[in-house]
Amino acid sequence: MTAFRTLDQADVKGKRVLVRVDLNVPMDNGKVTDATRIERVLPTIQEIADKGGKVILLAHFGRPKGRDPKESLKPVAEALSKHLARHVSFADDCIGEVAQRAVAALRSEDILLLENTRFHAGEEKNDKDFVTELAKLGDIYVNDAFSAAHRAHASTEGLARVLPAYAGRTMQAELDALTKGLEAPARPLVAIVGGAKVSSKIDLLENLVAKVDALVIGGGMANTFIHASGLNVGKSLAEKDLAATALRIIEKAREANCAIILPVDGVCAKEFKAHAENHTYGIDAIPDDQMILDVGSQSVERINAAINDAKTLVWNGPLGAFEIAPFDQGTVAAARHAAQRTKAGKLVSVAGGGDTVAALNHAGVADDFSYVSTAGGAFLEWLEGKALPGVEALRV
Ligand code: 3PG
Ligand code: MG
């Protein structure tokens, strides 16, 4: 069903295979603190090596301006090698003589990681000469970095235009999951969108109301909608200048027959602090000196009912201040409910975005969702309905 060439069509035996991966992992003192992205790219690397290809990995790390030893991928090569239980060699540059010599030394099944592509300005500029330099190193190109696919960079887009290009297994899984989630979902399709700000998710909300059957809005951004509907939000975080935008989104939803589900009660405190003294108030009775930090239990009931009605769920953003207890409870309850429905075979659940993954991990249910994307920006742009350059370049 996919309109992308995948590893099934690639003949990698004896070939130099340039594989774009996302190794932009969180690090502390030279140690990888969350290896999820490393784990996700192992199948593609293993498959190509096992089929006799020479694996040449391309990746970025951080946002360096030029060469910067602090943003070297070298420690990541070591971590990757441990996860693969195979030797991974490393070259100090991704183009030029250093890279060419390292590639020339490869035998079938060898794995080489090249230094941070962003050490060269040509990477982010998608510069033709830089693409040509990279292309010299490979016979074919495989992109397994969905989470960097919103960037039209040399290693994510340019290379796919000059070499035979294929989606890696993680890219393929991501595209399949996202297609099931939004492009061709089993309906009813429900979206949960949370997080602090409406301003960062206007495009996303406008795209979703046109596509989903019901949209649950939670987190700080719900306060903007509550304020826009004329209710008092006390000291809550709210973007009051976006009231008109919120009303426009509600109107668009009405026209598209999309139900909007806003909180009907809120767990409130006087300060943003873990274990702050808190009370639950109806949404039309929020006191002036309180801020809403989580959805209340009646809201959770409604959200869970919406999840019960759904065949497909797309989730981005927490419903409350989940990083400080007890204001994580609404998010945790809804996440566990969605996980149960998924395990019972009643729901396809797709979630993504940095905070969302952290929230699902916190709730202990990330493994129970149908698919959890490791992408941040790319997942959001996909939810906004935007074409991702790295994905577009792989289309047949
Ligand atoms: C990410 O961490 O979201 C991706 O690796 C993309 O990184 P970027 O936002 O620096 O382009
Ligand atoms: Mg990012």
Short mmCIF file of C-alpha atoms and ligand atoms in Angstrom, two decimals:
data_model
loop_
_atom_site.label_atom_id
_atom_site.label_comp_id
_atom_site.label_asym_id
_atom_site.label_seq_id
_atom_site.Cartn_x
_atom_site.Cartn_y
_atom_site.Cartn_z
CA MET A 1 0.00 0.00 0.00
CA THR A 2 2.94 2.28 0.50
CA ALA A 3 4.07 4.52 -2.33
CA PHE A 4 7.65 4.32 -1.14
CA ARG A 5 10.48 2.10 -2.16
CA THR A 6 11.57 0.10 0.87
CA LEU A 7 14.42 -2.25 1.71
CA ASP A 8 12.39 -5.00 0.04
CA GLN A 9 13.27 -3.49 -3.31
CA ALA A 10 16.90 -2.66 -2.50
CA ASP A 11 19.78 -4.86 -3.63
CA VAL A 12 22.39 -4.05 -1.01
CA LYS A 13 24.81 -6.98 -1.35
CA GLY A 14 28.36 -5.70 -1.72
CA LYS A 15 27.03 -2.14 -2.11
CA ARG A 16 28.01 0.97 -0.19
CA VAL A 17 24.74 1.94 1.48
CA LEU A 18 24.43 5.47 2.85
CA VAL A 19 21.90 5.24 5.66
CA ARG A 20 20.47 8.43 7.19
CA VAL A 21 19.56 7.78 10.82
CA ASP A 22 18.46 10.07 13.65
CA LEU A 23 21.02 9.75 16.43
CA ASN A 24 20.10 13.09 17.96
CA VAL A 25 19.77 11.45 21.38
CA PRO A 26 19.76 13.17 24.76
CA MET A 27 23.24 13.05 26.30
CA ASP A 28 24.67 13.95 29.65
CA ASN A 29 28.42 14.03 30.17
CA GLY A 30 29.17 11.92 27.11
CA LYS A 31 26.56 9.29 28.08
CA VAL A 32 23.34 8.60 26.22
CA THR A 33 20.46 9.12 28.66
CA ASP A 34 17.63 7.85 26.45
CA ALA A 35 18.50 5.28 23.80
CA THR A 36 15.07 5.04 22.17
CA ARG A 37 16.23 6.52 18.88
CA ILE A 38 19.26 4.22 18.81
CA GLU A 39 17.03 1.20 19.40
CA ARG A 40 14.71 2.25 16.60
CA VAL A 41 17.41 2.22 13.91
CA LEU A 42 18.95 -1.14 14.80
CA PRO A 43 16.70 -3.30 12.56
CA THR A 44 17.60 -1.39 9.39
CA ILE A 45 21.32 -1.43 10.14
CA GLN A 46 21.25 -5.13 11.00
CA GLU A 47 19.25 -6.03 7.92
CA ILE A 48 21.55 -4.22 5.51
CA ALA A 49 24.67 -5.64 7.14
CA ASP A 50 23.20 -9.15 7.23
CA LYS A 51 22.37 -8.91 3.54
CA GLY A 52 26.02 -8.15 2.81
CA GLY A 53 25.86 -4.36 2.43
CA LYS A 54 28.48 -1.93 3.67
CA VAL A 55 26.62 0.32 6.10
CA ILE A 56 27.67 3.97 6.12
CA LEU A 57 25.66 5.94 8.66
CA LEU A 58 24.91 9.63 8.27
CA ALA A 59 23.44 11.61 11.16
CA HIS A 60 23.30 15.03 12.76
CA PHE A 61 23.75 15.90 16.39
CA GLY A 62 22.57 19.09 18.07
CA ARG A 63 22.61 22.36 16.18
CA PRO A 64 26.32 23.23 15.89
CA LYS A 65 27.52 26.24 13.99
CA GLY A 66 30.48 24.63 12.27
CA ARG A 67 32.77 21.97 13.73
CA ASP A 68 32.39 21.67 17.51
CA PRO A 69 33.91 18.79 19.49
CA LYS A 70 31.08 19.06 22.03
CA GLU A 71 28.67 17.95 19.32
CA SER A 72 30.70 15.06 17.99
CA LEU A 73 28.90 11.81 17.24
CA LYS A 74 31.84 9.76 18.45
CA PRO A 75 30.31 8.83 21.86
CA VAL A 76 27.14 7.84 20.01
CA ALA A 77 29.15 5.44 17.83
CA GLU A 78 30.23 3.66 20.99
CA ALA A 79 26.67 3.47 22.32
CA LEU A 80 25.43 2.23 18.95
CA SER A 81 28.11 -0.43 18.86
CA LYS A 82 26.98 -1.73 22.27
CA HIS A 83 23.35 -1.89 21.20
CA LEU A 84 24.22 -3.70 17.99
CA ALA A 85 26.75 -5.95 19.69
CA ARG A 86 28.87 -5.32 16.59
CA HIS A 87 31.83 -3.13 15.89
CA VAL A 88 30.98 0.33 14.55
CA SER A 89 33.90 2.30 13.16
CA PHE A 90 33.93 6.08 13.17
CA ALA A 91 35.32 8.68 10.77
CA ASP A 92 36.08 12.23 11.91
CA ASP A 93 34.44 13.81 8.91
CA CYS A 94 31.42 13.01 6.74
CA ILE A 95 33.01 14.12 3.45
CA GLY A 96 36.47 14.48 1.92
CA GLU A 97 39.51 12.30 2.18
CA VAL A 98 38.91 11.14 5.77
CA ALA A 99 35.45 9.85 4.92
CA GLN A 100 36.52 8.42 1.56
CA ARG A 101 39.38 6.44 3.08
CA ALA A 102 37.11 5.04 5.83
CA VAL A 103 34.54 3.99 3.25
CA ALA A 104 37.18 2.42 0.96
CA ALA A 105 38.34 0.27 3.87
CA LEU A 106 34.86 -1.24 4.42
CA ARG A 107 34.06 -4.83 3.66
CA SER A 108 30.61 -6.33 3.32
CA GLU A 109 28.70 -6.31 6.64
CA ASP A 110 30.91 -3.57 8.13
CA ILE A 111 29.32 -0.56 9.81
CA LEU A 112 30.76 2.94 9.78
CA LEU A 113 29.38 6.11 11.37
CA LEU A 114 30.46 9.41 9.86
CA GLU A 115 30.89 12.56 11.94
CA ASN A 116 28.01 15.04 12.44
CA THR A 117 26.74 16.19 9.04
CA ARG A 118 25.95 19.62 10.56
CA PHE A 119 29.65 20.36 10.98
CA HIS A 120 29.34 21.48 7.34
CA ALA A 121 27.18 24.47 6.44
CA GLY A 122 26.22 22.68 3.21
CA GLU A 123 24.10 20.19 5.17
CA GLU A 124 21.40 22.60 6.30
CA LYS A 125 21.62 24.60 3.08
CA ASN A 126 21.08 21.40 1.11
CA ASP A 127 23.99 22.63 -0.98
CA LYS A 128 24.52 20.86 -4.29
CA ASP A 129 28.27 20.48 -3.96
CA PHE A 130 27.93 19.08 -0.46
CA VAL A 131 25.31 16.59 -1.71
CA THR A 132 27.73 15.57 -4.46
CA GLU A 133 30.49 15.01 -1.90
CA LEU A 134 28.22 12.84 0.23
CA ALA A 135 26.94 10.93 -2.80
CA LYS A 136 30.50 9.92 -3.73
CA LEU A 137 30.52 7.73 -0.63
CA GLY A 138 27.59 5.51 -1.55
CA ASP A 139 25.90 3.48 -4.26
CA ILE A 140 22.43 3.70 -2.75
CA TYR A 141 20.67 5.76 -0.09
CA VAL A 142 18.34 4.61 2.68
CA ASN A 143 16.51 7.09 4.89
CA ASP A 144 15.51 5.77 8.30
CA ALA A 145 15.20 9.15 10.01
CA PHE A 146 11.52 10.11 9.96
CA SER A 147 12.15 12.41 12.92
CA ALA A 148 14.47 14.55 10.78
CA ALA A 149 12.30 14.37 7.65
CA HIS A 150 10.81 17.85 8.18
CA ARG A 151 14.26 19.22 7.33
CA ALA A 152 15.15 19.71 3.66
CA HIS A 153 18.82 19.07 4.32
CA ALA A 154 21.50 17.44 2.18
CA SER A 155 21.47 14.16 4.09
CA THR A 156 17.68 14.03 4.50
CA GLU A 157 16.50 15.28 1.11
CA GLY A 158 19.29 16.15 -1.32
CA LEU A 159 20.80 12.68 -1.39
CA ALA A 160 17.46 11.05 -2.19
CA ARG A 161 17.42 13.08 -5.39
CA VAL A 162 20.79 11.87 -6.66
CA LEU A 163 21.04 8.25 -5.50
CA PRO A 164 18.55 5.36 -5.72
CA ALA A 165 16.58 6.02 -2.51
CA TYR A 166 14.69 3.72 -0.15
CA ALA A 167 12.80 4.01 3.13
CA GLY A 168 14.43 2.11 6.02
CA ARG A 169 12.34 -0.11 8.29
CA THR A 170 11.72 2.55 10.93
CA MET A 171 10.74 5.13 8.34
CA GLN A 172 8.46 2.53 6.79
CA ALA A 173 6.84 1.65 10.13
CA GLU A 174 6.39 5.31 10.93
CA LEU A 175 4.77 6.08 7.58
CA ASP A 176 2.47 3.06 7.87
CA ALA A 177 1.42 4.03 11.41
CA LEU A 178 0.86 7.65 10.50
CA THR A 179 -1.16 6.71 7.44
CA LYS A 180 -3.37 4.49 9.59
CA GLY A 181 -3.61 7.31 12.11
CA LEU A 182 -4.72 10.16 9.92
CA GLU A 183 -4.66 9.50 6.18
CA ALA A 184 -6.79 6.37 6.08
CA PRO A 185 -8.00 5.80 9.65
CA ALA A 186 -10.71 3.50 10.88
CA ARG A 187 -13.43 5.86 12.15
CA PRO A 188 -14.49 7.40 14.44
CA LEU A 189 -11.14 9.16 14.64
CA VAL A 190 -10.44 11.11 17.81
CA ALA A 191 -7.49 13.40 18.48
CA ILE A 192 -6.22 14.48 21.87
CA VAL A 193 -4.16 17.65 21.77
CA GLY A 194 -2.63 19.11 24.89
CA GLY A 195 0.41 21.09 25.87
CA ALA A 196 0.94 24.60 27.06
CA LYS A 197 0.24 26.84 24.14
CA VAL A 198 -2.29 27.32 21.39
CA SER A 199 0.17 29.59 19.60
CA SER A 200 2.52 26.73 18.75
CA LYS A 201 -0.31 24.49 17.54
CA ILE A 202 -2.70 26.69 15.56
CA ASP A 203 -1.94 25.00 12.22
CA LEU A 204 -2.23 21.63 13.84
CA LEU A 205 -5.63 22.37 15.41
CA GLU A 206 -6.99 23.80 12.17
CA ASN A 207 -5.86 20.77 10.20
CA LEU A 208 -7.23 18.33 12.78
CA VAL A 209 -10.72 19.79 13.07
CA ALA A 210 -11.12 19.25 9.34
CA LYS A 211 -10.10 15.59 9.60
CA VAL A 212 -11.14 14.12 12.93
CA ASP A 213 -14.58 13.28 14.32
CA ALA A 214 -13.79 14.61 17.79
CA LEU A 215 -11.00 16.74 19.19
CA VAL A 216 -10.14 16.68 22.87
CA ILE A 217 -8.30 19.80 23.98
CA GLY A 218 -6.42 19.73 27.27
CA GLY A 219 -3.35 21.19 28.94
CA GLY A 220 -2.65 24.89 29.21
CA MET A 221 -4.00 25.45 25.72
CA ALA A 222 -7.50 24.48 26.86
CA ASN A 223 -7.49 27.57 29.11
CA THR A 224 -7.24 29.80 26.06
CA PHE A 225 -10.41 28.18 24.70
CA ILE A 226 -12.17 28.40 28.06
CA HIS A 227 -11.28 32.08 28.34
CA ALA A 228 -12.43 32.67 24.75
CA SER A 229 -15.83 31.22 25.58
CA GLY A 230 -16.25 33.90 28.24
CA LEU A 231 -15.32 32.01 31.39
CA ASN A 232 -12.88 33.03 34.10
CA VAL A 233 -9.58 31.12 34.16
CA GLY A 234 -8.17 32.84 37.27
CA LYS A 235 -4.38 32.84 37.30
CA SER A 236 -4.14 30.02 34.75
CA LEU A 237 -1.74 30.10 31.87
CA ALA A 238 -3.81 31.31 28.92
CA GLU A 239 -3.05 33.20 25.72
CA LYS A 240 -5.80 35.75 25.98
CA ASP A 241 -4.74 37.53 22.80
CA LEU A 242 -5.59 34.33 20.92
CA ALA A 243 -9.27 34.34 21.87
CA ALA A 244 -10.30 35.12 18.29
CA THR A 245 -8.13 32.29 16.98
CA ALA A 246 -9.70 29.87 19.45
CA LEU A 247 -13.20 30.92 18.39
CA ARG A 248 -12.28 30.52 14.72
CA ILE A 249 -11.06 26.97 15.41
CA ILE A 250 -14.32 26.18 17.24
CA GLU A 251 -16.30 27.57 14.29
CA LYS A 252 -14.26 25.53 11.80
CA ALA A 253 -14.90 22.44 13.90
CA ARG A 254 -18.64 23.11 13.87
CA GLU A 255 -18.65 23.45 10.09
CA ALA A 256 -16.69 20.22 9.73
CA ASN A 257 -18.91 18.34 12.17
CA CYS A 258 -16.03 17.79 14.55
CA ALA A 259 -17.00 17.66 18.22
CA ILE A 260 -14.74 19.72 20.47
CA ILE A 261 -14.29 18.29 23.94
CA LEU A 262 -13.02 20.84 26.44
CA PRO A 263 -12.50 20.31 30.18
CA VAL A 264 -15.62 20.67 32.32
CA ASP A 265 -13.65 20.81 35.54
CA GLY A 266 -10.08 21.61 36.55
CA VAL A 267 -7.68 20.65 39.32
CA CYS A 268 -6.47 23.99 40.62
CA ALA A 269 -3.76 25.32 42.90
CA LYS A 270 -2.47 28.74 43.89
CA GLU A 271 1.06 27.94 42.78
CA PHE A 272 2.80 25.88 40.11
CA LYS A 273 4.53 23.46 42.45
CA ALA A 274 4.61 19.73 43.06
CA HIS A 275 2.14 18.72 45.80
CA ALA A 276 0.71 22.23 46.02
CA GLU A 277 -2.57 22.29 47.95
CA ASN A 278 -5.24 21.73 45.32
CA HIS A 279 -8.98 21.59 44.72
CA THR A 280 -11.17 20.64 41.82
CA TYR A 281 -13.63 23.27 40.56
CA GLY A 282 -16.23 23.28 37.84
CA ILE A 283 -14.89 25.09 34.79
CA ASP A 284 -17.43 27.92 35.27
CA ALA A 285 -16.32 28.44 38.89
CA ILE A 286 -12.54 28.86 38.78
CA PRO A 287 -11.54 31.28 41.60
CA ASP A 288 -9.50 34.38 40.73
CA ASP A 289 -6.49 33.33 42.77
CA GLN A 290 -6.20 29.78 41.36
CA MET A 291 -4.63 28.25 38.31
CA ILE A 292 -5.85 25.16 36.46
CA LEU A 293 -3.06 22.56 36.46
CA ASP A 294 -4.90 19.44 35.34
CA VAL A 295 -8.20 18.23 33.97
CA GLY A 296 -10.62 17.13 36.70
CA SER A 297 -12.22 13.71 37.10
CA GLN A 298 -15.42 14.62 35.24
CA SER A 299 -13.34 15.78 32.31
CA VAL A 300 -11.40 12.53 32.38
CA GLU A 301 -14.70 10.63 32.27
CA ARG A 302 -15.69 12.51 29.14
CA ILE A 303 -12.30 12.00 27.54
CA ASN A 304 -12.43 8.29 28.30
CA ALA A 305 -15.92 8.13 26.82
CA ALA A 306 -14.58 9.76 23.66
CA ILE A 307 -11.79 7.16 23.59
CA ASN A 308 -14.45 4.43 23.93
CA ASP A 309 -16.27 5.81 20.90
CA ALA A 310 -13.08 5.91 18.82
CA LYS A 311 -11.57 3.29 16.53
CA THR A 312 -8.48 5.44 16.02
CA LEU A 313 -6.78 7.86 18.39
CA VAL A 314 -4.04 10.37 17.61
CA TRP A 315 -2.42 11.96 20.66
CA ASN A 316 -0.06 14.90 21.00
CA GLY A 317 0.56 16.79 24.22
CA PRO A 318 -0.21 16.18 27.90
CA LEU A 319 -3.57 17.13 29.48
CA GLY A 320 -2.05 18.83 32.50
CA ALA A 321 1.22 19.72 34.21
CA PHE A 322 2.18 16.03 34.20
CA GLU A 323 5.76 16.74 35.31
CA ILE A 324 4.58 17.81 38.79
CA ALA A 325 2.51 15.45 40.95
CA PRO A 326 -0.40 15.21 41.46
CA PHE A 327 -1.18 17.19 38.32
CA ASP A 328 -0.14 14.21 36.19
CA GLN A 329 -3.29 12.28 37.09
CA GLY A 330 -5.55 13.33 34.24
CA THR A 331 -2.93 12.52 31.62
CA VAL A 332 -2.06 9.23 33.28
CA ALA A 333 -5.72 8.14 33.58
CA ALA A 334 -6.54 8.91 29.94
CA ALA A 335 -3.28 7.34 28.71
CA ARG A 336 -3.95 4.14 30.64
CA HIS A 337 -7.48 3.99 29.34
CA ALA A 338 -6.28 4.39 25.74
CA ALA A 339 -3.66 1.71 26.36
CA GLN A 340 -6.33 -0.70 27.69
CA ARG A 341 -8.59 -0.15 24.70
CA THR A 342 -5.61 -0.73 22.43
CA LYS A 343 -4.64 -3.95 24.20
CA ALA A 344 -8.26 -5.12 23.94
CA GLY A 345 -8.02 -4.71 20.16
CA LYS A 346 -10.66 -1.96 20.10
CA LEU A 347 -8.42 0.98 19.25
CA VAL A 348 -5.51 1.96 17.02
CA SER A 349 -3.54 4.51 19.04
CA VAL A 350 -0.78 6.67 17.61
CA ALA A 351 1.12 9.16 19.74
CA GLY A 352 4.10 11.39 19.19
CA GLY A 353 6.03 14.46 20.25
CA GLY A 354 8.69 14.79 22.94
CA ASP A 355 6.45 15.64 25.92
CA THR A 356 3.88 13.10 24.86
CA VAL A 357 6.36 10.25 24.83
CA ALA A 358 7.65 11.35 28.23
CA ALA A 359 4.06 11.46 29.55
CA LEU A 360 3.25 7.98 28.20
CA ASN A 361 6.46 6.62 29.68
CA HIS A 362 5.52 8.25 32.97
CA ALA A 363 2.13 6.52 32.79
CA GLY A 364 3.94 3.26 32.00
CA VAL A 365 1.97 2.63 28.81
CA ALA A 366 4.21 3.68 25.92
CA ASP A 367 4.62 0.02 24.89
CA ASP A 368 0.87 -0.54 24.88
CA PHE A 369 0.07 2.08 22.26
CA SER A 370 -0.13 0.87 18.66
CA TYR A 371 2.64 3.24 17.68
CA VAL A 372 4.69 5.86 19.47
CA SER A 373 6.67 8.15 17.24
CA THR A 374 10.09 9.32 18.39
CA ALA A 375 9.68 12.41 16.24
CA GLY A 376 9.08 15.85 17.71
CA GLY A 377 8.95 18.54 15.03
CA ALA A 378 8.37 16.05 12.21
CA PHE A 379 5.35 14.53 14.00
CA LEU A 380 3.85 17.98 14.55
CA GLU A 381 4.34 19.01 10.94
CA TRP A 382 2.75 15.78 9.83
CA LEU A 383 -0.25 16.50 12.11
CA GLU A 384 -0.41 19.95 10.54
CA GLY A 385 -0.88 18.25 7.18
CA LYS A 386 2.41 19.54 5.81
CA ALA A 387 4.50 17.62 3.32
CA LEU A 388 7.79 16.50 4.87
CA PRO A 389 10.68 17.02 2.41
CA GLY A 390 12.54 13.90 3.56
CA VAL A 391 9.43 11.79 2.99
CA GLU A 392 8.44 13.43 -0.30
CA ALA A 393 11.87 12.70 -1.75
CA LEU A 394 11.32 8.97 -1.16
CA ARG A 395 8.06 8.73 -3.05
CA VAL A 396 8.16 6.48 -6.09
C1 3PG B 1 14.83 16.17 16.55
O1 3PG B 1 15.55 16.02 17.54
O2 3PG B 1 13.64 16.55 16.64
C2 3PG B 1 15.38 15.82 15.21
O3 3PG B 1 16.57 15.11 15.33
C3 3PG B 1 15.57 17.05 14.37
O4 3PG B 1 16.47 17.92 14.99
P1 3PG B 1 16.42 19.48 14.66
O5 3PG B 1 15.15 19.98 15.28
O6 3PG B 1 17.66 20.07 15.28
O7 3PG B 1 16.40 19.63 13.17
MG MG B 2 13.98 19.06 18.12
#
